[in-house]
Structure formats: structure tokens, C-alpha cells
Amino acid sequence: MATQISVNGIPSALQLSELLAAFENSIAEGVQIIQKQALHTRQDDAKLEQVDQAFSQLNQRISSLPIRLKQQRNLCTPLGRLSDEIILQILGYCLVSNAGENSSQDLYYIKETIPLSSAFFLCRRWRDLANSYPPLWSQVALPCNPNLFRLFRDRSGTSRMRVHLTNVGVRFDDVHMHALGDPLCQLAPRISEMEVDWSYNTENRLRLDQFLARHLRQNQLSSLELLLLSDGGSHQLTDYSINAPALRTLRISAKRPTTPLYMRVENLVELSYLCDCLSPFNILRLLSEFPHLERCSIFDQIPDSQSHTETLPVISLPRLKSIHIGSLYLSDMIQVLENLKVPSSARLRLQTDEPHSRSTSIETLLAPYLASTQEIHVVKSKCMVTYRLTSDAGGLLLVENTFDHGRRIAVTSLVALSRYPTNLSRINLKVQHLPSLYDLVHVLSSWPSVKHIGVCTPYDDFERLLTALMETPNTMCPLLRSFDCTGTKFSGNYMKRFLEFRTSKCVALQELNITEGFSDLEPGEVAHLVGKVREIPVESKLRWEVARPDCDPYPRWL
């Protein structure tokens, strides 16, 4: 029989007609067989019943065909072609959105309906996928509709849970507190990540530790690895402690310092702590609770202005890889560092405030690190000087020292730093004012191991630096081979004189970096005086610009 097929492979009208004719013929043949059987069994009731059942089955199969055709048709739509994995991701997003919309106190009163996204009822395939995949139900927000909570609890099976707990907008009475506490207790062994947003005010007069002592009691959070805690009433009234032996990451935002924390943890490696008015004692006491820390961020939004006379403990963090502390007054930061022992390879980022009323100098903080420093960067903006010290062990110290706006500060600290022994080999300066010629000579003569100098400074200050480097009779920085003055305008003649001086002393430069168009110096004029001259485009950033270390100073949840 001749057939006709369209170019894209879809059956033609003729093919569909032949297919339906064959289907109808098959049905007719089946009916004839049943009718013939019925003619021979008119006197046999049992066989007549079988004939009746045969017609019923045939009718059911024919009746189900439209549904089956619709299902097959749906599989050909863009939505029907989605893989199981993509569908599960879509359903997961719907659950997260739904939890955010329904985690209010009114949800507790919704008894009759379970508020789920319509995506769960889109078709049988989507519904079956959702019901058969326990991890999809592993996130729950408390307080929650009781029926909805039981649905999540049961369908999640033995999967580990992510729980968001809050008392914001929840009435302070036994009914609502039990609606929070009872589900938490049921899920306790399976919770792997938990976020707590707790408020303490005239409407919510129950502190978090009181709530946990009453409802969680001594149940162990044996699977908990990540805890995010925003505690509006952080002052503890009980001796309750959260028992979470597997906890590895702890992030706390608190109104006021509270030490010790109400938790028993043994394996914590990452800590983020946001609080106001932290004293050196608060910080050291906090760190003492977690001796295995590897990454830490402590941020004080409002530095404590009070003077502290308490005896500070000496704390050792032998596994520490990176730490960020800010923002403290310079004197308080020095106290913390004097009593904190960390590996030489650790990366430190410190934010300090140096008000005009305090006389502590930045050199006091930097001095202990100079002996092992190989490279130093100094960058000054309107109200901050940034110091970046890199050690020979790979450690990093980044200090962002803020001072009163409008207060003129020259980088005279270079003079003070030059008094300390060091094997410094690389110096980079981006400053508005360099020290005097006398002080520059003293600084450069104190650092004879310097091999690289990078500088971005005004015209006159730069010429003063060149003059200091041409000091005699001793040659300043005899090992100097690389000179980077990108971003600095200068006289081509004076630069040429400097290069000639270095060559005459048999200490010629191997590399000179300048900004294109910032001077009248032609690279060809000094090709015989320096190994390589590189002209950097004006729009390019300084190659050695100070960058923040990867200490994760501001966690995303803050």
C-alpha cells in the first residue's frame, strides 16, 4: 500500500487514515469473535458472563485511549521533553519560594489545605517524580502548617534536612512556641544545615537559649554541619549548650558580645562573627572556644570606645589559614595580635581605626612581622592607608588603617619601619607624599636587599626619590633590578640621568615600566642603559595594585 510521509518525519494525513482504518478493523474483528462465542453459549450462564466481561474489558481499553493519546501528546511538547533532573530542580525552586511565602505565624492556623505550588499537580509524571524523590522535601521553614510539616517530614525519608527557624512575627505563647519547638525536636538528628533568625523584644520575651533549653533540651544535633544564627537577644540567661559535634561552619550575627557561646562543638573550622562593641578580651575569649579554626571572620560594626585593663589570655590557633578582623581601634587590634599565635603562613586581613584622639602608631602593629617580610605595599587614599606585607613563608598581612577625614598623613611610617631588621626585597608605594630627602636616604640605606621598587606619586616626590637613589658615596639599593613608575609623571632627562648613574655604578636596571605619554622619555634613547623598557597604556591599572586576600572577610549572609 502506498504511503506518504512528510519531509520532517511526521505522519501524513493518508498514513493516519490508514492507521485508524486498521485499528477499526481490528476492533471489528475482535467484536465478531466475541459475538460468535456468544451464539454458542446462550444456554450457559457462566460463559455468557465471560462474554460480558470481554465486552467490558474491550470498552475500558477503548475508553482509556484518549487519555493515553493525551499523555503521548504531552511527551512531544517542550514541557514533556524535560528530563527528570530538570523537573526536580524546578520543583525544588518552587518549594524554596513557597517556604519563604508561608513561614509566618498565620500558617499555623491553616488546617484544611496544604499550600504547595501548582507545579506539583501539573501532571501525573511531575507528581510521581516529586513523591518518589526524598531530597526534594529536605528543606522546611518553621513555623509551618502542621499538615505541611508532616508531609515534608515523611516524604524526606532519611534525607538530611535544611531548616529555617524564626520567631519573627510569631506570637509569644505556649501554643506557638510548641509549634516551633516540637517539629525542631522531631527533625533534630537529621538537620545538616540550620538558619536561626531570633528576635528578642517586648513582644518576644523568650531568649534563644531559653527556647532551646525548653524545646530541644539535650537532643544532639548529630548531623548539623552549618549553623547561621542571627540572635537579637544574645545575652545568655541559662547554662544551656547546643550539642553539635559535627558542626564545621558557624556564622553568628549578634546585638552584643556573648562569651562563652552556648554550644559544644569539637570540629569547627570556619567562624564568622558579626557584633557591636567587641573588646580584645571578647575576641580572644571567642577564639579560645575553637582551637581547630582554619578560617575566621570577626567584624565589629561599632568599635568599642572604652579603655580595657583586663588580663588577656594567650590564644593559639595552629591550623589557621586565614582570618579577618575589623573594625577595631588600632590600640585594640595590637592587643589582640600580641596575644594571638597563628602559623607564619596564615593570611591576615585587619581593619583598624586611628582617631586623632589616640596616639598609637601603625608601626607598633607592623613591626613584629617585618623580620620575615619579603614584599611590602603601601597605598594611601583620602582617609586610609593600606599596608600589605608578604612573608617568605607565604603568609600575608593586610592592614587597612583608617584615620579622621581631612587629617593629613604623610607616609612617615616608612622611616619608623626602616629601624627594624628585615630582608625586604620588593617595595611598592602609591602615595601622595613621600618622606623628605634625608629620610628617604635613611630608608633606602636600611633596605639594601631591595630588588624591585614600584612607585606612583606626584612629580616632585618622584624626583626626590630618584635623587635619593643617586646618593653617594654608597650606592643605594645595589641589588635593584626592576623599577616600576606606572601612573607617575616625570622628566625624561632626569630619568635618563638616573639610569646613567646606575650604569656607571655597574648596577644598571634590567626592567623599567612607565606609563605611555606621562613623560618625554623615548625608550630608544635609554635602550643602552636598561635591559627592557615597557610602556603601559594609560587606562591600565597598576600591575602591583593592592588586592584583598581570599580571607572571605564579608560572608554573603551578612
Coordinates of C-alpha atoms in Angstrom, one line a residue:
M1 CA 0.0 0.0 0.0
A2 CA 1.3 3.4 -1.0
T3 CA 2.2 5.7 1.9
Q4 CA 3.0 9.4 2.1
I5 CA 5.5 10.8 4.6
S6 CA 6.2 14.5 5.2
V7 CA 9.8 15.8 5.0
N8 CA 10.2 16.2 8.8
G9 CA 9.1 12.6 9.5
I10 CA 5.6 13.5 10.9
P11 CA 2.9 11.0 9.5
S12 CA 0.8 12.4 6.7
A13 CA -3.0 12.5 6.6
L14 CA -3.0 9.4 4.4
Q15 CA -0.9 7.5 6.9
L16 CA -3.1 8.5 9.8
S17 CA -6.2 7.4 7.8
E18 CA -4.7 4.0 7.1
L19 CA -3.6 3.6 10.7
L20 CA -7.1 4.4 12.0
A21 CA -8.8 2.1 9.4
A22 CA -6.5 -0.8 10.5
F23 CA -7.4 0.0 14.2
E24 CA -11.1 0.0 13.5
N25 CA -10.8 -3.3 11.5
S26 CA -9.0 -4.9 14.5
I27 CA -11.8 -3.8 16.8
A28 CA -14.5 -5.1 14.5
E29 CA -12.7 -8.5 14.2
G30 CA -12.5 -8.7 18.0
V31 CA -16.2 -7.9 18.3
Q32 CA -17.1 -10.6 15.8
I33 CA -15.1 -13.2 17.6
I34 CA -16.9 -12.4 20.9
Q35 CA -20.3 -12.5 19.1
K36 CA -19.7 -15.9 17.6
Q37 CA -18.7 -17.2 21.0
A38 CA -22.0 -15.7 22.4
L39 CA -24.1 -17.6 19.9
H40 CA -22.8 -21.0 21.1
T41 CA -23.2 -20.2 24.8
R42 CA -26.7 -18.9 25.1
Q43 CA -27.7 -21.7 27.4
D44 CA -24.6 -21.4 29.5
D45 CA -24.8 -18.6 32.1
A46 CA -21.2 -18.9 33.1
K47 CA -19.9 -18.5 29.5
L48 CA -22.4 -15.6 28.9
E49 CA -20.8 -13.8 31.9
Q50 CA -17.4 -14.3 30.4
V51 CA -18.6 -12.8 27.1
D52 CA -20.0 -9.8 29.1
Q53 CA -16.6 -9.4 30.8
A54 CA -14.9 -9.5 27.5
F55 CA -17.0 -6.6 26.2
S56 CA -16.4 -4.7 29.4
Q57 CA -12.7 -5.0 29.1
L58 CA -12.8 -4.0 25.5
N59 CA -14.8 -1.0 26.3
Q60 CA -12.4 0.1 29.2
R61 CA -9.4 -0.2 26.9
I62 CA -11.1 1.8 24.2
S63 CA -12.2 4.4 26.8
S64 CA -8.6 4.8 28.1
L65 CA -7.2 5.5 24.6
P66 CA -7.9 9.3 24.7
I67 CA -6.1 9.6 28.0
R68 CA -3.1 7.6 26.6
L69 CA -3.1 9.6 23.4
K70 CA -3.1 12.8 25.5
Q71 CA -0.2 11.5 27.6
Q72 CA 1.8 10.7 24.5
R73 CA 1.0 14.1 23.0
N74 CA 2.2 15.8 26.2
L75 CA 5.6 14.0 25.8
C76 CA 6.0 15.7 22.5
T77 CA 5.6 19.2 23.9
P78 CA 8.7 21.3 25.2
L79 CA 7.5 20.7 28.8
G80 CA 7.1 17.0 28.2
R81 CA 10.6 16.7 26.8
L82 CA 12.2 18.0 30.1
S83 CA 14.4 15.4 31.8
D84 CA 13.6 14.1 35.3
E85 CA 16.6 16.0 36.7
I86 CA 15.4 19.4 35.3
I87 CA 11.9 18.8 36.6
L88 CA 13.2 18.0 40.1
Q89 CA 15.2 21.3 40.0
I90 CA 12.1 23.2 39.1
L91 CA 10.1 21.6 41.8
G92 CA 12.9 22.4 44.3
Y93 CA 12.8 26.1 43.4
C94 CA 9.0 26.1 43.8
L95 CA 9.4 24.6 47.3
V96 CA 12.0 27.2 48.4
S97 CA 9.8 30.0 47.1
N98 CA 6.8 28.5 48.8
A99 CA 8.5 28.2 52.1
G100 CA 9.6 31.8 52.1
E101 CA 6.0 32.9 51.4
N102 CA 4.3 30.7 54.1
S103 CA 6.7 30.8 57.1
S104 CA 4.5 33.3 59.0
Q105 CA 2.5 32.9 62.2
D106 CA -0.8 32.7 60.2
L107 CA 0.5 29.5 58.6
Y108 CA -0.1 27.7 61.9
Y109 CA -3.8 28.2 61.6
I110 CA -4.2 26.8 58.1
K111 CA -5.6 23.4 58.9
E112 CA -7.6 22.4 55.8
T113 CA -5.2 23.0 52.9
I114 CA -1.6 22.3 52.2
P115 CA -0.1 25.3 50.3
L116 CA 2.1 23.7 47.6
S117 CA 2.9 25.2 44.2
S118 CA 0.7 24.2 41.3
A119 CA 3.8 22.7 39.7
F120 CA 3.3 19.7 41.9
F121 CA 0.0 19.0 40.3
L122 CA 0.9 19.8 36.7
C123 CA 0.6 16.2 35.6
R124 CA 1.0 12.6 36.8
R125 CA 4.7 12.4 35.8
W126 CA 5.6 15.5 37.8
R127 CA 3.6 14.4 40.8
D128 CA 5.1 10.9 40.8
L129 CA 8.6 12.4 40.5
A130 CA 8.0 14.7 43.4
N131 CA 6.6 11.9 45.6
S132 CA 9.4 9.5 44.9
Y133 CA 12.4 11.8 45.5
P134 CA 13.1 12.3 49.2
P135 CA 15.8 15.0 48.9
L136 CA 13.2 17.3 47.3
W137 CA 11.4 17.5 50.7
S138 CA 14.6 18.1 52.7
Q139 CA 14.0 21.9 53.3
V140 CA 11.5 23.2 55.7
A141 CA 10.8 26.6 57.4
L142 CA 9.4 26.7 60.9
P143 CA 6.8 27.7 62.0
C144 CA 4.9 25.7 59.4
N145 CA 1.5 24.4 58.7
P146 CA 1.3 21.1 60.7
N147 CA 0.0 19.1 57.7
L148 CA 2.7 20.6 55.5
F149 CA 5.4 19.8 58.1
R150 CA 4.3 16.2 58.3
L151 CA 4.3 15.9 54.5
F152 CA 7.9 17.2 54.4
R153 CA 9.0 15.1 57.3
D154 CA 7.6 11.8 55.9
R155 CA 8.4 12.3 52.3
S156 CA 12.0 13.3 53.1
G157 CA 12.6 9.8 54.4
T158 CA 16.0 9.6 56.0
S159 CA 17.5 12.6 54.0
R160 CA 19.4 15.2 55.9
M161 CA 17.4 18.4 56.4
R162 CA 17.9 22.1 55.9
V163 CA 15.8 24.1 58.5
H164 CA 15.0 27.8 58.8
L165 CA 13.7 28.7 62.3
T166 CA 12.4 32.1 63.2
N167 CA 10.2 33.7 65.9
V168 CA 9.8 36.9 64.0
G169 CA 6.1 37.7 63.8
V170 CA 5.2 34.6 65.9
R171 CA 3.0 35.1 69.0
F172 CA 4.7 34.6 72.3
D173 CA 2.5 31.9 73.9
D174 CA 2.8 28.2 74.6
V175 CA 0.8 27.2 71.5
H176 CA 3.0 29.0 69.1
M177 CA 6.3 28.1 70.9
H178 CA 5.4 24.4 70.8
A179 CA 4.5 24.9 67.1
L180 CA 8.2 26.0 66.7
G181 CA 9.8 23.6 69.2
D182 CA 8.1 20.3 68.6
P183 CA 8.9 20.0 64.9
L184 CA 12.5 21.1 65.6
C185 CA 12.9 18.3 68.1
Q186 CA 11.5 15.7 65.7
L187 CA 14.0 16.7 63.0
A188 CA 17.0 17.3 65.3
P189 CA 19.0 14.1 64.4
R190 CA 18.6 14.8 60.6
I191 CA 19.3 18.5 60.5
S192 CA 22.5 19.2 58.5
E193 CA 22.1 23.0 57.9
M194 CA 20.1 25.4 60.1
E195 CA 19.4 29.1 59.9
V196 CA 18.0 30.7 63.0
D197 CA 16.6 34.3 63.0
W198 CA 15.7 35.1 66.6
S199 CA 14.2 38.3 67.9
Y200 CA 14.1 39.5 71.5
N201 CA 11.9 42.5 72.3
T202 CA 8.7 43.4 74.3
E203 CA 6.6 41.1 72.1
N204 CA 9.1 38.2 72.0
R205 CA 10.3 37.9 75.6
L206 CA 11.9 34.4 75.2
R207 CA 15.6 34.3 74.6
L208 CA 17.0 31.7 72.2
D209 CA 18.9 29.8 74.8
Q210 CA 15.7 29.6 76.9
F211 CA 13.7 28.4 73.9
L212 CA 16.3 25.7 73.1
A213 CA 16.6 24.5 76.7
R214 CA 12.8 24.1 76.9
H215 CA 12.1 22.5 73.5
L216 CA 15.3 21.0 72.1
R217 CA 16.6 20.0 75.5
Q218 CA 19.6 17.7 75.3
N219 CA 18.8 16.2 72.0
Q220 CA 22.0 16.0 69.9
L221 CA 22.2 17.8 66.5
S222 CA 24.4 14.9 65.4
S223 CA 24.2 15.8 61.6
L224 CA 24.5 19.6 61.9
E225 CA 27.4 20.9 59.9
L226 CA 26.3 24.5 59.1
L227 CA 24.6 26.9 61.6
L228 CA 23.6 30.5 60.7
L229 CA 22.5 32.4 63.8
S230 CA 21.0 35.9 64.0
D231 CA 20.3 36.4 67.6
G232 CA 18.6 39.7 68.7
G233 CA 18.9 38.7 72.4
S234 CA 22.4 37.3 72.6
H235 CA 22.9 37.8 76.3
Q236 CA 22.5 34.3 77.8
L237 CA 20.5 33.6 80.9
T238 CA 20.8 29.8 81.2
D239 CA 23.7 27.4 81.1
Y240 CA 22.2 25.6 78.1
S241 CA 24.6 24.4 75.4
I242 CA 23.9 23.3 71.8
N243 CA 25.3 19.9 71.3
A244 CA 26.6 19.7 67.7
P245 CA 29.7 17.5 67.5
A246 CA 29.8 17.6 63.6
L247 CA 29.4 21.4 63.2
R248 CA 32.1 22.8 60.9
T249 CA 30.8 26.2 59.9
L250 CA 29.3 28.7 62.3
R251 CA 28.1 32.2 61.4
I252 CA 26.7 34.5 64.0
S253 CA 25.2 38.0 63.9
A254 CA 24.6 39.3 67.4
K255 CA 23.5 42.5 69.0
R256 CA 26.1 42.4 71.8
P257 CA 29.0 40.2 72.7
T258 CA 28.3 36.9 74.5
T259 CA 31.1 34.6 75.6
P260 CA 31.3 31.8 76.0
L261 CA 28.8 30.8 73.3
Y262 CA 26.0 28.4 74.2
M263 CA 27.3 25.5 72.1
R264 CA 29.5 22.5 72.4
V265 CA 31.5 21.9 69.2
E266 CA 34.7 20.0 68.6
N267 CA 35.3 20.2 64.8
L268 CA 34.5 23.8 63.9
V269 CA 36.8 25.0 61.1
E270 CA 35.0 28.2 59.9
L271 CA 33.7 31.0 62.0
S272 CA 32.1 34.3 61.1
Y273 CA 31.1 36.6 63.9
L274 CA 29.3 40.0 63.5
C275 CA 28.8 42.1 66.6
D276 CA 29.0 45.6 68.0
C277 CA 31.4 46.9 70.7
L278 CA 33.8 44.0 70.8
S279 CA 36.8 44.3 73.1
P280 CA 40.1 42.5 72.7
F281 CA 39.0 40.2 75.6
N282 CA 35.7 39.3 73.8
I283 CA 37.6 38.4 70.6
L284 CA 40.3 36.3 72.3
R285 CA 37.7 34.6 74.5
L286 CA 35.7 33.8 71.5
L287 CA 38.6 32.3 69.6
S288 CA 39.6 30.2 72.6
E289 CA 36.5 28.1 72.2
F290 CA 37.5 26.9 68.7
P291 CA 41.1 25.8 68.7
H292 CA 40.8 24.0 65.3
L293 CA 39.7 27.0 63.3
E294 CA 41.0 27.3 59.8
R295 CA 39.1 30.3 58.5
C296 CA 37.7 33.1 60.6
S297 CA 36.0 36.5 60.2
I298 CA 35.2 38.8 63.1
F299 CA 33.6 42.1 62.3
D300 CA 32.8 44.9 64.8
Q301 CA 30.4 47.4 63.2
I302 CA 30.8 49.9 66.1
P303 CA 34.3 49.8 67.7
D304 CA 34.3 49.8 71.5
S305 CA 35.5 53.2 72.7
Q306 CA 36.1 52.2 76.3
S307 CA 39.6 51.5 77.7
H308 CA 40.3 47.9 78.7
T309 CA 42.6 46.9 81.6
E310 CA 41.6 43.2 82.0
T311 CA 44.3 40.5 81.7
L312 CA 44.1 39.0 78.2
P313 CA 44.6 35.2 77.5
V314 CA 47.1 34.0 75.0
I315 CA 45.3 32.0 72.3
S316 CA 46.9 29.6 69.8
L317 CA 45.3 28.6 66.5
P318 CA 47.8 26.2 65.0
R319 CA 45.6 25.3 62.0
L320 CA 44.5 28.8 61.0
K321 CA 44.8 29.6 57.3
S322 CA 43.0 33.0 57.1
I323 CA 41.5 35.5 59.4
H324 CA 39.7 38.8 59.0
I325 CA 39.2 41.2 62.0
G326 CA 37.6 44.6 61.7
S327 CA 37.0 47.2 62.5
L328 CA 38.9 47.9 65.8
Y329 CA 40.8 50.8 67.1
L330 CA 44.5 50.4 66.4
S331 CA 45.4 50.0 70.0
D332 CA 42.8 47.2 70.5
M333 CA 44.0 45.4 67.4
I334 CA 47.6 45.5 68.6
Q335 CA 46.4 43.9 71.9
V336 CA 44.6 41.1 70.0
L337 CA 47.7 40.3 67.8
E338 CA 50.0 40.4 70.8
N339 CA 48.0 37.5 72.4
L340 CA 47.1 35.6 69.2
K341 CA 49.5 32.9 68.0
V342 CA 49.0 31.8 64.4
P343 CA 51.1 30.0 61.7
S344 CA 53.6 32.1 59.7
S345 CA 51.7 31.0 56.5
A346 CA 48.4 32.4 57.7
R347 CA 46.7 35.2 55.8
L348 CA 45.5 38.1 57.9
R349 CA 43.3 41.0 57.0
L350 CA 42.9 43.7 59.6
Q351 CA 40.8 46.8 59.5
T352 CA 41.8 49.4 62.0
D353 CA 40.6 52.9 63.0
E354 CA 43.1 55.5 64.1
P355 CA 41.2 58.5 65.6
H356 CA 43.0 61.8 66.2
S357 CA 42.5 61.4 69.9
R358 CA 44.6 58.3 70.1
S359 CA 48.4 58.3 69.7
T360 CA 49.1 54.6 68.9
S361 CA 51.2 54.3 65.7
I362 CA 50.8 51.8 62.9
E363 CA 54.5 50.8 63.2
T364 CA 53.8 49.1 66.5
L365 CA 51.4 46.7 64.7
L366 CA 53.6 46.1 61.7
A367 CA 57.0 45.8 63.4
P368 CA 56.7 42.1 64.6
Y369 CA 56.1 41.0 61.0
L370 CA 58.9 42.8 59.3
A371 CA 61.7 40.3 60.1
S372 CA 60.0 37.7 57.7
T373 CA 58.6 40.2 55.2
Q374 CA 59.8 39.9 51.6
E375 CA 57.4 42.4 50.0
I376 CA 55.6 45.5 51.2
H377 CA 52.9 47.5 49.5
V378 CA 51.7 50.9 50.8
V379 CA 48.7 52.6 49.2
K380 CA 47.2 55.8 50.6
S381 CA 43.8 57.2 49.8
K382 CA 42.0 60.2 51.3
C383 CA 41.3 58.7 54.7
M384 CA 43.0 55.3 54.7
V385 CA 46.5 53.8 54.3
T386 CA 46.7 50.2 53.3
Y387 CA 49.7 48.1 54.2
R388 CA 50.3 44.7 52.6
L389 CA 53.2 42.6 53.8
T390 CA 54.0 39.2 52.2
S391 CA 56.3 36.9 54.1
D392 CA 58.9 34.4 52.8
A393 CA 56.6 31.6 54.2
G394 CA 53.7 32.6 52.0
G395 CA 51.9 34.4 54.8
L396 CA 50.1 37.7 54.2
L397 CA 49.3 40.7 56.4
L398 CA 46.9 43.2 55.0
V399 CA 46.2 46.2 57.2
E400 CA 43.6 48.9 56.2
N401 CA 44.2 51.8 58.6
T402 CA 41.5 54.4 58.6
F403 CA 42.0 57.9 60.1
D404 CA 40.0 61.0 60.6
H405 CA 38.8 62.6 57.3
G406 CA 40.8 65.6 56.4
R407 CA 43.7 64.7 58.6
R408 CA 46.9 65.0 56.5
I409 CA 49.2 61.9 57.0
A410 CA 52.4 61.5 55.1
V411 CA 53.8 58.0 54.9
T412 CA 56.4 58.8 57.6
S413 CA 55.9 55.3 58.9
L414 CA 58.4 54.2 56.3
V415 CA 61.1 55.9 58.4
A416 CA 59.9 54.2 61.5
L417 CA 59.7 50.8 59.8
S418 CA 63.2 51.1 58.4
R419 CA 64.5 50.9 62.0
Y420 CA 63.5 47.2 62.2
P421 CA 65.6 44.4 60.7
T422 CA 64.2 42.9 57.6
N423 CA 65.2 41.1 54.3
L424 CA 62.8 43.2 52.3
S425 CA 63.3 42.7 48.6
R426 CA 60.2 44.4 47.0
I427 CA 58.7 47.8 47.7
N428 CA 55.5 49.3 46.1
L429 CA 54.2 52.7 47.0
K430 CA 51.1 54.6 45.9
V431 CA 51.2 57.7 48.0
Q432 CA 50.6 61.5 47.7
H433 CA 53.6 62.4 49.8
L434 CA 57.0 60.7 50.2
P435 CA 59.3 61.5 53.2
S436 CA 61.9 64.2 53.0
L437 CA 65.2 63.5 51.0
Y438 CA 67.1 63.0 54.2
D439 CA 64.5 60.4 55.5
L440 CA 64.4 58.7 52.0
V441 CA 68.1 58.2 52.1
H442 CA 67.9 56.7 55.5
V443 CA 65.1 54.3 54.5
L444 CA 66.8 53.1 51.3
S445 CA 70.1 52.6 53.0
S446 CA 68.4 50.5 55.6
W447 CA 66.9 48.1 52.9
P448 CA 70.0 47.1 50.9
S449 CA 68.3 43.8 49.7
V450 CA 65.6 45.6 47.7
K451 CA 65.4 44.2 44.1
H452 CA 62.2 45.9 42.9
I453 CA 60.7 49.4 43.5
G454 CA 57.2 50.3 42.3
V455 CA 56.0 53.9 42.9
C456 CA 53.1 56.1 42.0
T457 CA 53.5 59.6 43.4
P458 CA 53.4 63.2 42.3
Y459 CA 56.1 64.7 40.1
D460 CA 58.2 66.4 42.8
D461 CA 58.1 63.5 45.2
F462 CA 59.2 61.1 42.4
E463 CA 62.2 63.3 41.6
R464 CA 63.1 63.3 45.2
L465 CA 63.1 59.5 45.2
L466 CA 65.4 59.5 42.2
T467 CA 67.7 61.9 43.9
A468 CA 67.8 59.7 47.0
L469 CA 68.7 56.6 44.8
M470 CA 71.6 58.6 43.3
E471 CA 73.1 59.3 46.8
T472 CA 76.9 58.8 47.1
P473 CA 79.4 57.5 48.1
N474 CA 77.5 54.3 48.9
T475 CA 75.2 53.0 46.2
M476 CA 71.5 52.9 47.3
C477 CA 69.8 49.6 46.8
P478 CA 72.7 47.9 44.9
L479 CA 70.5 44.9 44.0
L480 CA 67.8 46.9 42.4
R481 CA 66.9 45.5 39.0
S482 CA 63.3 46.4 38.4
F483 CA 61.8 49.9 38.6
D484 CA 58.0 50.4 38.0
C485 CA 56.8 54.0 37.9
T486 CA 53.5 53.5 36.0
G487 CA 51.0 56.2 36.9
T488 CA 53.7 58.7 37.6
K489 CA 54.7 61.7 35.5
F490 CA 58.4 62.6 35.4
S491 CA 61.1 64.4 33.5
G492 CA 62.7 62.3 30.7
N493 CA 66.0 64.0 31.2
Y494 CA 66.1 63.4 34.9
M495 CA 65.2 59.7 34.4
K496 CA 67.9 59.4 31.8
R497 CA 70.4 60.9 34.3
F498 CA 69.3 58.3 36.9
L499 CA 69.8 55.4 34.5
E500 CA 73.2 56.7 33.5
F501 CA 74.1 56.9 37.2
R502 CA 73.1 53.2 37.8
T503 CA 75.0 52.1 34.8
S504 CA 78.2 54.0 35.9
K505 CA 78.0 52.2 39.2
C506 CA 77.7 48.8 37.5
V507 CA 74.2 48.3 38.9
A508 CA 72.1 49.0 35.8
L509 CA 68.4 48.3 35.8
Q510 CA 67.1 45.2 33.9
E511 CA 63.5 46.5 33.6
L512 CA 61.8 49.9 33.6
N513 CA 58.0 50.3 33.4
I514 CA 56.5 53.7 32.5
T515 CA 53.0 55.0 31.5
E516 CA 52.6 55.9 27.9
G517 CA 52.6 59.6 27.4
F518 CA 53.4 60.5 31.0
S519 CA 56.9 61.8 30.1
D520 CA 59.1 62.9 27.2
L521 CA 61.3 59.9 27.6
E522 CA 61.8 57.9 24.4
P523 CA 62.5 54.2 25.1
G524 CA 65.1 54.1 22.3
E525 CA 67.1 56.9 24.0
V526 CA 67.8 54.7 27.0
A527 CA 67.9 51.3 25.4
H528 CA 71.6 51.0 26.1
L529 CA 71.1 52.0 29.8
V530 CA 68.4 49.5 30.8
G531 CA 67.6 45.9 29.7
K532 CA 63.9 46.5 28.8
V533 CA 61.6 49.5 28.8
R534 CA 57.9 48.8 28.8
E535 CA 55.3 51.5 28.0
I536 CA 52.0 50.7 29.7
P537 CA 48.7 52.1 28.3
V538 CA 47.2 55.0 30.3
E539 CA 43.9 53.1 31.1
S540 CA 45.7 50.1 32.6
K541 CA 45.7 49.6 36.4
L542 CA 48.9 49.4 38.3
R543 CA 50.3 45.9 37.9
W544 CA 51.0 45.6 41.7
E545 CA 47.8 47.3 43.0
V546 CA 46.9 46.1 46.4
A547 CA 44.2 43.4 46.4
R548 CA 42.3 41.8 49.2
P549 CA 43.4 38.4 50.2
D550 CA 40.9 35.5 50.0
C551 CA 40.0 35.6 53.7
D552 CA 36.3 35.8 52.9
P553 CA 36.0 38.9 55.1
Y554 CA 32.4 39.6 54.4
P555 CA 30.3 36.4 54.2
R556 CA 27.4 36.5 51.8
W557 CA 24.9 36.0 54.6
L558 CA 25.9 39.3 56.3

